[in-house]
Amino acid sequence: MNLILFQSMMAAAALGAGLALPVSAQSSSPAFSASPEGSRAGKTAKMPVYPIPQKMTRSGGSVTVPALKLLGARDEPTVNALKSMFSLAPNGLPVQMTIIKGSKKPAGNVPRKAGAYSLSVTPQGIRMTGYDDEGLFYAAQTLLQLAEKTSSGVTVPEVEVLDWPDVPFRGTIEGFYGLPWG
């Protein structure tokens, strides 16, 4: 993980705990603020997504999902991840899952990079497109982070997400700098 991403994650954790800014500097901002085109997406307490997607746009509404109907690619880890939050049913909200690696079809806006994905949530359905099965899995993980259980099902904000890794391998590193315990 690069140093900037690590520092961003630590800053986000501190901000979430209210530790980094004096009370006068903390604001009651809206649940989501769009970021300028080409920059990292804005993050707030109500729509936390980690790692922070490259681009995220919320249209303002939300979709209540009583159940999902899975269409397209059937990557087992992705399906299992979705089943951890959502019920599956033949008459559920359609979820179109596509993997573009090796396909001659246009990739749309998904970069041809390992782990890249796009996620779109609308009242008509959910579309998850991954460059590869890893990207499809990350799209599902982002959907799960956005989802909130309610008495009528699961509520998900209407959102467009485009993400890809900054580095070839996603993950964390634990290490020491200098002499440990010394």
Coordinates of C-alpha atoms in Angstrom, one line a residue:
M1 CA 0.0 0.0 0.0
N2 CA 1.4 3.4 -0.9
L3 CA 2.1 5.9 1.8
I4 CA -0.4 8.5 0.6
L5 CA -3.2 5.9 0.7
F6 CA -2.2 4.8 4.2
Q7 CA -2.1 8.4 5.4
S8 CA -5.5 9.0 3.9
M9 CA -7.0 6.0 5.7
M10 CA -5.5 7.0 9.0
A11 CA -6.7 10.6 8.5
A12 CA -10.2 9.3 7.7
A13 CA -10.2 7.1 10.9
A14 CA -9.1 10.1 13.0
L15 CA -11.7 12.4 11.4
G16 CA -14.4 9.7 11.9
A17 CA -13.5 9.7 15.6
G18 CA -13.6 13.5 15.7
L19 CA -9.9 13.6 16.8
A20 CA -8.2 15.5 14.1
L21 CA -10.1 18.8 13.9
P22 CA -11.1 21.2 16.7
V23 CA -14.8 21.3 17.3
S24 CA -15.1 24.7 15.5
A25 CA -13.6 23.2 12.3
Q26 CA -15.9 20.2 12.2
S27 CA -19.0 20.9 10.1
S28 CA -22.4 19.3 9.7
S29 CA -21.9 18.7 6.0
P30 CA -24.4 16.8 3.9
A31 CA -24.2 13.0 3.7
F32 CA -22.2 13.1 0.5
S33 CA -20.3 15.7 -1.4
A34 CA -19.3 15.1 -5.0
S35 CA -15.7 15.5 -5.8
P36 CA -14.3 17.3 -8.8
E37 CA -13.9 15.2 -11.9
G38 CA -10.7 13.2 -11.9
S39 CA -10.0 13.4 -8.2
R40 CA -10.6 10.9 -5.4
A41 CA -14.3 10.7 -4.3
G42 CA -15.5 12.7 -1.3
K43 CA -16.0 10.7 1.9
T44 CA -18.3 11.3 4.8
A45 CA -19.7 9.5 7.8
K46 CA -22.9 8.4 6.1
M47 CA -21.3 7.0 2.9
P48 CA -18.0 5.5 3.9
V49 CA -16.4 3.4 1.3
Y50 CA -12.8 2.1 1.8
P51 CA -10.6 2.1 0.0
I52 CA -11.9 5.4 -1.3
P53 CA -13.1 5.0 -4.9
Q54 CA -11.5 6.9 -7.7
K55 CA -14.9 8.4 -8.7
M56 CA -18.2 8.3 -6.9
T57 CA -21.4 10.2 -7.8
R58 CA -24.6 10.0 -5.8
S59 CA -27.8 11.1 -7.5
G60 CA -29.6 11.8 -4.2
G61 CA -32.2 9.0 -4.0
S62 CA -32.1 5.6 -2.6
V63 CA -33.4 2.1 -3.5
T64 CA -35.0 -0.3 -1.1
V65 CA -34.1 -3.9 -2.1
P66 CA -36.3 -6.6 -0.7
A67 CA -34.2 -9.2 -2.7
L68 CA -31.8 -9.5 -5.6
K69 CA -32.0 -11.5 -8.9
L70 CA -28.5 -12.2 -10.1
L71 CA -27.9 -12.1 -13.8
G72 CA -24.7 -12.8 -15.8
A73 CA -21.3 -13.8 -14.4
R74 CA -21.4 -16.1 -11.4
D75 CA -18.2 -15.7 -9.4
E76 CA -18.7 -17.7 -6.2
P77 CA -16.9 -15.3 -3.8
T78 CA -18.9 -12.4 -5.2
V79 CA -22.2 -14.3 -4.9
N80 CA -21.4 -15.3 -1.4
A81 CA -20.6 -11.7 -0.4
L82 CA -23.9 -10.5 -1.8
K83 CA -25.8 -13.3 0.0
S84 CA -24.3 -12.0 3.3
M85 CA -26.5 -8.9 3.1
F86 CA -29.2 -9.6 0.5
S87 CA -31.8 -12.3 0.0
L88 CA -31.9 -13.8 -3.5
A89 CA -35.2 -14.4 -5.3
P90 CA -36.3 -14.9 -8.9
N91 CA -38.5 -11.7 -8.7
G92 CA -35.8 -9.6 -7.0
L93 CA -34.2 -6.4 -8.2
P94 CA -32.0 -7.4 -11.2
V95 CA -28.2 -7.3 -10.7
Q96 CA -26.3 -7.5 -14.0
M97 CA -22.8 -8.8 -13.3
T98 CA -20.3 -8.7 -16.1
I99 CA -16.6 -9.5 -16.4
I100 CA -14.8 -7.9 -19.4
K101 CA -11.4 -9.4 -19.3
G102 CA -10.8 -11.4 -22.4
S103 CA -13.9 -9.9 -24.0
K104 CA -13.8 -8.1 -27.3
K105 CA -16.8 -6.0 -26.3
P106 CA -16.1 -2.4 -25.3
A107 CA -15.3 -2.0 -21.6
G108 CA -17.3 1.2 -21.2
N109 CA -15.6 3.3 -18.6
V110 CA -13.9 0.4 -16.8
P111 CA -10.1 0.6 -17.2
R112 CA -8.5 -2.6 -18.4
K113 CA -6.6 -3.1 -15.1
A114 CA -6.8 -6.0 -12.7
G115 CA -9.3 -5.2 -9.9
A116 CA -11.0 -2.3 -11.8
Y117 CA -14.8 -2.1 -11.6
S118 CA -17.9 0.1 -12.0
L119 CA -21.0 -0.1 -9.9
S120 CA -24.3 1.6 -10.8
V121 CA -27.4 1.5 -8.5
T122 CA -30.7 2.8 -9.9
P123 CA -34.4 2.0 -9.2
Q124 CA -34.3 -0.2 -12.3
G125 CA -31.5 -2.4 -11.1
I126 CA -27.8 -2.8 -10.1
R127 CA -25.0 -3.1 -12.6
M128 CA -21.6 -4.4 -11.6
T129 CA -18.9 -4.6 -14.2
G130 CA -15.5 -5.9 -13.3
Y131 CA -12.4 -6.0 -15.5
D132 CA -11.9 -9.4 -13.9
D133 CA -13.4 -11.6 -11.2
E134 CA -11.4 -9.6 -8.6
G135 CA -13.0 -6.3 -9.9
L136 CA -16.5 -7.9 -9.7
F137 CA -15.8 -8.9 -6.1
Y138 CA -14.6 -5.3 -5.2
A139 CA -17.8 -4.0 -6.8
A140 CA -19.8 -6.3 -4.5
Q141 CA -17.8 -5.1 -1.5
T142 CA -18.5 -1.5 -2.3
L143 CA -22.2 -2.3 -2.6
L144 CA -22.2 -4.0 0.8
Q145 CA -20.5 -0.9 2.4
L146 CA -23.2 1.3 0.9
A147 CA -26.1 -0.9 1.9
E148 CA -28.1 -0.5 5.1
K149 CA -30.5 -3.0 6.6
T150 CA -34.0 -1.6 7.2
S151 CA -37.3 -3.2 8.2
S152 CA -38.5 -3.3 4.5
G153 CA -35.3 -4.9 3.2
V154 CA -31.9 -3.3 2.4
T155 CA -31.6 0.4 1.4
V156 CA -28.8 1.4 -1.0
P157 CA -28.2 4.9 -2.3
E158 CA -28.5 5.6 -6.0
V159 CA -24.9 5.9 -7.0
E160 CA -22.3 5.5 -9.8
V161 CA -18.9 4.3 -8.7
L162 CA -15.8 3.8 -10.8
D163 CA -12.7 2.4 -9.1
W164 CA -9.4 0.8 -9.9
P165 CA -6.3 0.1 -7.7
D166 CA -3.5 2.6 -7.6
V167 CA -1.0 -0.2 -7.1
P168 CA -0.8 -3.7 -8.5
F169 CA -1.7 -5.4 -5.2
R170 CA -4.4 -4.2 -2.8
G171 CA -3.8 -4.9 0.9
T172 CA -2.0 -3.7 4.0
I173 CA 1.5 -4.0 5.4
E174 CA 2.6 -4.2 8.9
G175 CA 6.1 -3.1 9.5
F176 CA 8.5 -1.2 11.7
Y177 CA 10.5 1.8 10.9
G178 CA 13.7 2.2 13.0
L179 CA 14.4 0.0 16.0
P180 CA 11.3 -1.8 17.2
W181 CA 10.7 -1.6 21.0
G182 CA 14.0 -0.1 21.4

